[in-house]
Coordinates of C-alpha atoms and ligand atoms in Angstrom, one line a residue:
M604 CA -66.5 -36.6 -46.2
T605 CA -65.3 -40.1 -46.6
K606 CA -67.0 -42.3 -49.0
P607 CA -68.8 -45.5 -47.9
I608 CA -66.8 -48.7 -48.3
H609 CA -68.3 -51.0 -50.9
E610 CA -68.3 -54.3 -49.1
Q611 CA -70.1 -56.5 -51.6
G612 CA -67.7 -56.6 -54.6
A613 CA -64.5 -58.5 -54.8
C614 CA -61.7 -57.7 -57.3
A615 CA -61.9 -60.0 -60.4
G616 CA -58.1 -59.9 -60.5
C617 CA -56.9 -60.8 -57.0
G618 CA -60.1 -61.4 -55.1
V619 CA -59.5 -58.7 -52.5
R620 CA -62.6 -56.9 -51.2
L621 CA -63.1 -53.7 -53.1
Q622 CA -63.3 -50.4 -51.4
T623 CA -63.4 -46.8 -52.5
A624 CA -62.3 -45.0 -49.3
D625 CA -58.6 -45.3 -49.0
T626 CA -56.2 -45.2 -52.0
D627 CA -53.3 -46.7 -50.0
K628 CA -55.2 -49.7 -48.6
P629 CA -55.7 -53.1 -50.4
G630 CA -58.7 -53.3 -52.7
F631 CA -59.0 -49.6 -53.6
V632 CA -60.9 -48.8 -56.7
P633 CA -61.9 -45.3 -57.8
A634 CA -65.7 -45.0 -57.4
A635 CA -66.1 -44.3 -61.1
A636 CA -64.3 -47.5 -62.0
L637 CA -66.5 -49.6 -59.7
E638 CA -69.1 -49.9 -62.5
R639 CA -66.5 -51.4 -64.8
E640 CA -67.1 -55.1 -65.7
P641 CA -65.4 -57.0 -64.4
A642 CA -64.6 -54.8 -61.3
I643 CA -60.9 -54.9 -60.6
C644 CA -58.8 -53.1 -57.9
Q645 CA -56.5 -50.3 -58.9
R646 CA -53.4 -52.4 -58.1
C647 CA -54.4 -55.2 -60.4
F648 CA -55.5 -52.7 -63.0
R649 CA -52.0 -51.2 -63.1
I650 CA -50.2 -54.5 -63.1
K651 CA -52.4 -55.8 -65.9
N652 CA -52.5 -52.7 -68.1
Y653 CA -49.2 -51.1 -67.4
N654 CA -47.1 -53.9 -66.0
E655 CA -46.6 -51.7 -63.0
A656 CA -46.7 -52.8 -59.4
S657 CA -48.0 -50.2 -56.9
S658 CA -48.0 -49.9 -53.2
V659 CA -50.7 -51.0 -50.8
A660 CA -50.2 -50.5 -47.1
V661 CA -51.4 -52.4 -44.1
D662 CA -51.0 -51.9 -40.4
Q663 CA -48.6 -53.8 -38.2
D664 CA -51.0 -56.5 -37.0
D665 CA -52.1 -57.6 -40.5
F666 CA -48.5 -57.5 -41.6
L667 CA -47.3 -59.7 -38.9
R668 CA -50.1 -62.2 -39.6
L669 CA -49.0 -62.2 -43.2
L670 CA -45.3 -62.8 -42.2
G671 CA -46.4 -65.6 -39.8
G672 CA -47.9 -67.3 -42.9
I673 CA -44.6 -67.0 -44.7
A674 CA -42.9 -69.1 -42.0
A675 CA -45.0 -72.1 -43.0
T676 CA -43.8 -71.8 -46.6
D677 CA -40.4 -72.7 -48.1
S678 CA -39.4 -69.3 -49.5
L679 CA -36.7 -66.7 -49.8
V680 CA -37.7 -63.5 -48.1
V681 CA -36.3 -60.3 -49.6
H682 CA -36.4 -57.5 -47.1
I683 CA -36.0 -54.0 -48.6
V684 CA -34.9 -51.2 -46.4
D685 CA -34.3 -47.5 -47.1
I686 CA -30.7 -46.7 -46.3
F687 CA -31.8 -43.2 -45.7
D688 CA -34.2 -44.4 -42.9
F689 CA -32.5 -47.6 -41.9
E690 CA -33.7 -47.9 -38.3
G691 CA -37.1 -46.6 -39.3
S692 CA -37.7 -49.1 -42.1
L693 CA -36.1 -52.2 -40.7
I694 CA -38.9 -54.6 -39.8
S695 CA -38.2 -55.5 -36.2
G696 CA -39.1 -59.1 -35.3
L697 CA -38.8 -60.2 -38.9
Q698 CA -36.6 -63.1 -37.9
R699 CA -39.2 -64.5 -35.5
F700 CA -41.9 -64.4 -38.2
V701 CA -40.2 -65.8 -41.2
G702 CA -39.1 -68.9 -39.3
S703 CA -36.2 -70.7 -40.9
N704 CA -36.6 -69.1 -44.3
P705 CA -33.5 -67.2 -45.4
V706 CA -33.6 -63.4 -45.5
L707 CA -31.9 -61.4 -48.2
L708 CA -31.5 -57.8 -47.1
V709 CA -31.6 -55.2 -49.8
A710 CA -30.6 -51.7 -48.7
N711 CA -32.1 -49.3 -51.3
K712 CA -31.7 -45.6 -52.2
I713 CA -27.9 -45.6 -51.9
D714 CA -27.9 -42.9 -54.6
L715 CA -29.0 -40.5 -51.8
L716 CA -25.7 -40.9 -49.9
P717 CA -22.9 -38.5 -50.7
K718 CA -20.8 -39.4 -53.7
G719 CA -17.6 -41.3 -53.1
I720 CA -18.8 -43.2 -50.1
N721 CA -17.0 -46.5 -49.3
L722 CA -19.5 -49.2 -50.2
N723 CA -17.7 -52.0 -48.4
R724 CA -17.7 -50.1 -45.2
L725 CA -21.4 -49.3 -45.8
R726 CA -22.2 -53.0 -46.3
N727 CA -20.4 -53.9 -43.1
W728 CA -22.3 -51.2 -41.3
V729 CA -25.7 -52.6 -42.6
Q730 CA -24.7 -56.1 -41.6
K731 CA -23.7 -55.1 -38.1
Q732 CA -26.8 -53.0 -37.5
A733 CA -29.1 -55.8 -38.8
K734 CA -27.4 -58.3 -36.6
A735 CA -27.8 -56.0 -33.6
Q736 CA -31.5 -55.9 -34.3
G737 CA -31.6 -59.7 -34.2
L738 CA -31.8 -60.2 -38.0
R739 CA -29.8 -63.0 -39.6
T740 CA -29.2 -62.4 -43.3
V741 CA -28.0 -64.8 -46.0
D742 CA -26.7 -61.8 -47.9
I743 CA -26.8 -58.0 -48.1
V744 CA -27.1 -56.1 -51.3
L745 CA -26.8 -52.3 -51.7
C746 CA -28.7 -50.7 -54.6
S747 CA -30.6 -47.9 -56.0
A748 CA -33.8 -49.2 -57.6
K749 CA -34.6 -45.8 -59.1
R750 CA -31.2 -45.1 -60.7
G751 CA -30.5 -48.8 -61.4
F752 CA -27.2 -49.0 -59.4
G753 CA -26.4 -52.4 -58.0
F754 CA -29.3 -54.0 -59.7
E755 CA -27.2 -56.7 -61.2
H756 CA -26.2 -57.7 -57.6
V757 CA -29.9 -58.0 -56.7
I758 CA -30.5 -60.3 -59.6
E759 CA -27.4 -62.3 -58.9
A760 CA -28.2 -62.7 -55.2
L761 CA -31.8 -63.7 -56.0
G762 CA -30.5 -66.4 -58.3
R763 CA -27.9 -67.6 -55.8
H764 CA -30.3 -67.8 -52.8
R765 CA -33.6 -68.7 -54.3
G766 CA -33.1 -72.2 -55.5
R767 CA -36.6 -73.3 -56.5
R768 CA -38.3 -71.3 -53.8
D769 CA -40.9 -68.6 -54.1
V770 CA -39.6 -65.1 -53.3
Y771 CA -41.6 -62.8 -50.9
V772 CA -40.6 -59.2 -51.1
V773 CA -41.3 -57.3 -47.9
G774 CA -40.7 -53.8 -46.7
A775 CA -42.1 -50.7 -45.0
T776 CA -44.0 -48.2 -47.1
N777 CA -41.9 -45.8 -49.3
V778 CA -38.7 -47.9 -49.2
G779 CA -38.9 -48.3 -53.0
K780 CA -40.4 -51.8 -53.1
S781 CA -42.6 -51.0 -56.1
T782 CA -39.8 -49.3 -57.9
L783 CA -37.6 -52.3 -57.5
I784 CA -40.4 -54.8 -58.5
N785 CA -41.3 -52.7 -61.5
K786 CA -37.7 -52.8 -62.6
L787 CA -37.7 -56.6 -62.2
I788 CA -40.9 -56.8 -64.2
R789 CA -39.5 -54.7 -67.0
D790 CA -36.2 -56.4 -67.2
Y791 CA -36.8 -60.0 -66.1
S792 CA -40.5 -60.9 -66.2
D793 CA -42.0 -63.4 -68.5
L794 CA -44.8 -61.3 -69.9
G795 CA -46.2 -64.2 -71.9
R796 CA -47.2 -65.9 -68.7
E797 CA -50.4 -65.0 -66.9
L798 CA -50.2 -63.1 -63.6
T799 CA -51.8 -65.4 -61.0
T800 CA -53.1 -64.8 -57.5
S801 CA -53.2 -66.7 -54.3
R802 CA -54.1 -66.0 -50.8
Y803 CA -51.2 -64.9 -48.5
P804 CA -50.8 -67.8 -46.1
G805 CA -52.9 -67.2 -43.0
T806 CA -54.6 -63.9 -44.1
T807 CA -57.5 -62.6 -46.0
L808 CA -55.1 -60.6 -48.3
D809 CA -54.4 -61.7 -51.8
A810 CA -51.0 -61.9 -53.4
V811 CA -50.1 -61.2 -57.0
H812 CA -47.5 -63.6 -58.3
I813 CA -45.2 -62.1 -60.9
P814 CA -43.7 -64.6 -63.2
L815 CA -40.0 -64.2 -63.9
D816 CA -38.3 -65.5 -67.0
D817 CA -36.6 -68.3 -65.1
G818 CA -39.9 -70.0 -64.4
N819 CA -40.1 -68.7 -60.8
D820 CA -42.5 -66.2 -59.3
I821 CA -41.9 -63.3 -57.0
I822 CA -44.7 -62.2 -54.7
D823 CA -45.1 -58.6 -53.7
T824 CA -46.5 -58.0 -50.2
P825 CA -48.3 -54.9 -48.8
G826 CA -46.0 -52.2 -47.4
I827 CA -46.1 -51.9 -43.6
V828 CA -46.9 -48.5 -42.2
Y829 CA -44.7 -47.5 -39.3
A830 CA -46.0 -44.5 -37.3
H831 CA -42.5 -43.9 -35.9
R832 CA -41.3 -42.5 -39.3
M833 CA -41.6 -38.8 -39.8
T834 CA -42.5 -39.6 -43.4
E835 CA -45.7 -41.3 -42.2
I836 CA -46.9 -38.5 -39.9
V837 CA -46.3 -35.4 -41.9
P838 CA -49.2 -34.0 -44.1
R839 CA -48.8 -35.0 -47.7
G840 CA -47.6 -31.6 -48.8
V841 CA -44.5 -31.9 -46.6
L842 CA -43.5 -35.3 -47.9
Q843 CA -41.9 -34.0 -51.0
A844 CA -39.5 -31.8 -49.1
L845 CA -38.7 -34.5 -46.6
L846 CA -37.9 -37.3 -49.1
P847 CA -34.6 -36.4 -50.8
D848 CA -34.4 -37.0 -54.5
K849 CA -30.7 -36.2 -55.0
P850 CA -27.6 -37.1 -53.0
V851 CA -27.8 -35.3 -49.8
K852 CA -25.3 -32.5 -49.2
Q853 CA -23.5 -32.6 -46.0
L854 CA -24.2 -29.5 -44.0
V855 CA -21.5 -28.8 -41.5
Y856 CA -22.1 -26.6 -38.5
Q857 CA -19.3 -25.8 -36.0
L858 CA -21.3 -25.3 -32.8
N859 CA -20.5 -24.1 -29.4
D860 CA -22.5 -25.5 -26.5
R861 CA -25.8 -23.7 -25.8
Q862 CA -26.5 -23.4 -29.6
T863 CA -29.6 -24.7 -31.4
L864 CA -30.3 -25.9 -34.9
F865 CA -33.9 -25.9 -36.3
I866 CA -34.6 -28.1 -39.3
G867 CA -37.6 -26.2 -40.6
A868 CA -40.2 -26.7 -37.9
L869 CA -39.7 -30.5 -38.1
A870 CA -37.1 -30.9 -35.5
R871 CA -34.9 -28.9 -33.1
I872 CA -31.4 -30.0 -32.0
D873 CA -29.9 -28.3 -28.9
F874 CA -26.2 -28.7 -28.2
V875 CA -26.6 -28.5 -24.4
E876 CA -23.2 -29.3 -23.1
G877 CA -19.7 -30.1 -24.5
A878 CA -16.7 -28.5 -26.2
R879 CA -17.0 -26.7 -29.6
Q880 CA -17.4 -29.4 -32.3
S881 CA -18.9 -30.0 -35.7
F882 CA -22.4 -31.3 -36.3
T883 CA -22.9 -32.6 -39.9
L884 CA -26.5 -32.9 -41.1
Y885 CA -27.6 -35.4 -43.7
I886 CA -31.1 -34.3 -44.6
S887 CA -33.0 -33.5 -47.8
N888 CA -31.6 -30.5 -49.6
A889 CA -35.1 -29.1 -49.8
L890 CA -35.1 -28.4 -46.1
S891 CA -33.6 -25.3 -44.5
V892 CA -31.7 -25.0 -41.3
H893 CA -31.6 -22.1 -38.8
R894 CA -29.0 -21.7 -36.1
T895 CA -29.7 -19.7 -32.9
K896 CA -28.7 -19.5 -29.3
L897 CA -30.3 -22.0 -27.1
E898 CA -31.6 -19.2 -24.9
R899 CA -33.4 -17.7 -27.9
A900 CA -34.8 -21.0 -29.3
D901 CA -38.2 -21.1 -27.6
E902 CA -38.9 -17.5 -28.5
L903 CA -37.8 -18.0 -32.1
Y904 CA -40.0 -21.1 -32.4
A905 CA -43.0 -19.4 -31.0
E906 CA -42.6 -16.4 -33.3
H907 CA -41.5 -18.0 -36.6
R908 CA -42.9 -21.6 -36.6
G909 CA -44.6 -22.3 -39.9
E910 CA -43.1 -19.2 -41.6
M911 CA -39.3 -18.7 -41.4
L912 CA -39.1 -22.1 -39.7
A913 CA -40.9 -24.3 -42.3
P914 CA -41.9 -26.7 -43.6
P915 CA -44.5 -27.5 -42.2
S916 CA -46.4 -24.3 -42.9
R917 CA -48.6 -22.9 -40.2
E918 CA -51.7 -24.7 -41.5
Q919 CA -49.8 -28.0 -41.9
L920 CA -48.5 -27.7 -38.3
A921 CA -52.0 -27.9 -37.1
D922 CA -52.1 -31.5 -38.3
M923 CA -48.9 -32.5 -36.7
P924 CA -48.2 -33.9 -33.2
E925 CA -46.5 -31.7 -30.7
W926 CA -42.8 -32.2 -30.1
T927 CA -41.3 -34.3 -27.4
R928 CA -37.8 -34.1 -26.1
H929 CA -35.1 -36.8 -26.4
R930 CA -31.9 -36.4 -24.3
L931 CA -28.9 -38.1 -25.9
T932 CA -25.4 -38.4 -24.6
V933 CA -22.5 -38.9 -27.0
K934 CA -19.5 -40.4 -25.1
R935 CA -16.1 -38.9 -25.2
G936 CA -14.5 -39.9 -28.6
G937 CA -17.9 -41.3 -29.8
D938 CA -18.4 -41.4 -33.5
N939 CA -22.2 -41.3 -33.6
D940 CA -25.3 -40.2 -35.6
V941 CA -28.3 -38.6 -34.0
F942 CA -30.9 -40.4 -36.1
I943 CA -34.4 -39.0 -36.6
S944 CA -36.5 -41.5 -38.5
G945 CA -37.7 -40.2 -41.8
L946 CA -35.8 -37.0 -41.6
G947 CA -32.2 -38.1 -41.7
W948 CA -29.3 -37.8 -39.2
V949 CA -26.7 -35.6 -37.7
H950 CA -23.2 -36.9 -37.3
V951 CA -21.4 -35.9 -34.1
N952 CA -17.8 -36.6 -33.2
G953 CA -18.3 -36.4 -29.5
G954 CA -14.9 -34.8 -28.8
E955 CA -14.8 -34.6 -25.1
G956 CA -18.4 -35.8 -25.0
A957 CA -21.7 -34.0 -25.8
L958 CA -25.1 -33.7 -24.3
I959 CA -27.8 -33.2 -26.9
D960 CA -31.5 -32.6 -26.7
V961 CA -33.6 -33.4 -29.8
F962 CA -37.2 -32.2 -30.2
A963 CA -39.2 -34.1 -32.7
P964 CA -42.9 -34.7 -33.3
K965 CA -44.3 -37.1 -30.7
G966 CA -44.0 -40.7 -31.9
V967 CA -41.0 -40.2 -34.3
R968 CA -38.2 -42.5 -33.5
V969 CA -35.0 -40.7 -32.3
L970 CA -31.9 -42.6 -31.4
L971 CA -28.1 -42.5 -31.2
R972 CA -26.3 -45.0 -33.4
D973 CA -22.8 -45.8 -34.7
A974 CA -22.0 -43.4 -37.5
L975 CA -23.1 -44.5 -41.0
I976 CA -20.5 -42.4 -42.8
Ligands
LIG107 P1 -42.9 -48.5 -51.9 O1 -44.0 -47.8 -51.1 O2 -42.0 -49.2 -51.1 O3 -43.5 -49.4 -53.0 O4 -42.1 -47.4 -52.6 P2 -42.1 -46.7 -54.0 O5 -41.4 -47.7 -55.0 O6 -43.4 -46.2 -54.3 O7 -41.1 -45.5 -53.8 C1 -41.3 -44.5 -52.8 C2 -40.6 -43.3 -53.2 O8 -39.1 -43.5 -53.1 C3 -40.9 -42.8 -54.6 O9 -40.9 -41.4 -54.5 C4 -39.7 -43.3 -55.4 O10 -39.4 -42.5 -56.5 C5 -38.6 -43.2 -54.4 N1 -37.5 -44.2 -54.6 C6 -37.7 -45.5 -54.9 N2 -36.5 -46.1 -55.1 C7 -35.5 -45.2 -54.9 C8 -34.1 -45.1 -55.0 O11 -33.4 -46.1 -55.2 N3 -33.5 -43.9 -54.8 C9 -34.2 -42.8 -54.6 N4 -33.6 -41.6 -54.4 N5 -35.6 -42.8 -54.5 C10 -36.2 -44.0 -54.7

């Protein structure tokens, strides 16, 4: 049973309306802590007591209102994306909402890519893809907030592009925004100065300003929830398997046409038509892959979903949307990825061309893109 929302109290830290129902939404406070004087939301509590930023999430409408407010300010917008879920975590329409403010694109989690990857090539790829989505960037930085790679480039780019402007940090949920901000706080914040709050322009949400030791502030924004990412729609128990923690191993399958790969019971890839070729999977190492004949695939799924084909388990599958089919055509000589948002991608060379069907939970974004690697 969900607990009632306490509408009366406001957080003594940031002023947001307190609520006890949803840990991921702004203003959450555990019911037991509501009695504390002064009452303070969990997010402010963590920042004040542990110097630790934590994530709050908002839906697309609130988020776009918030971004619209940023357009009226003179700021640098730092957009963090997850390189492992690039098309899933890029905020489409960002350009329209930030107005003429410059955007610094930070591609995080590069530690998940196979070792020895060419970073210059990767940077060009990110730039090209962002441009194709209508996003102009003043700079692109690749980093791993968790492992600390490339962090000096983030700091250097902030210094170079900020001037005397405020910095708004924006991103979808789970891209590593809090991890990155926490690292900034640990290494570069001016802990002698008070954290201050202000209202996000044009919204009822409150922003925590984090003072950096150069006299400027950075402002964390709530993470946007995108329902088109598999990571947002799986039950919590599946998330751990889905989010890789170590560099992904490339899994190479030489497939003849009329063969099928199952990734747990999360997605199914049918090689419908084309000459024998390799399919290289970039997915979390915690997931298992089963190969079968296309003719056998329906039966195998009906018999083994939630057991041999897992995760999700049988019980977890009950909370997941049904699959829908996406038909993709790789052109002759094409060098493409079949991208499944939140799950990863499959690199296909195309050879003489390939017809591929992807089955994924309804709503999950599936597309064909230029190869990342
Ligand atoms: P937020 O929702 O954007 O604030 O994301 P968090 O900072 O809470 O991170 C979400 C998840 O991604 C956590 O499990 C982090 O440990 C993980 N994470 C964050 N940064 C990195 C990174 O650079 N590499 C890897 N592999 N994981 C990361």
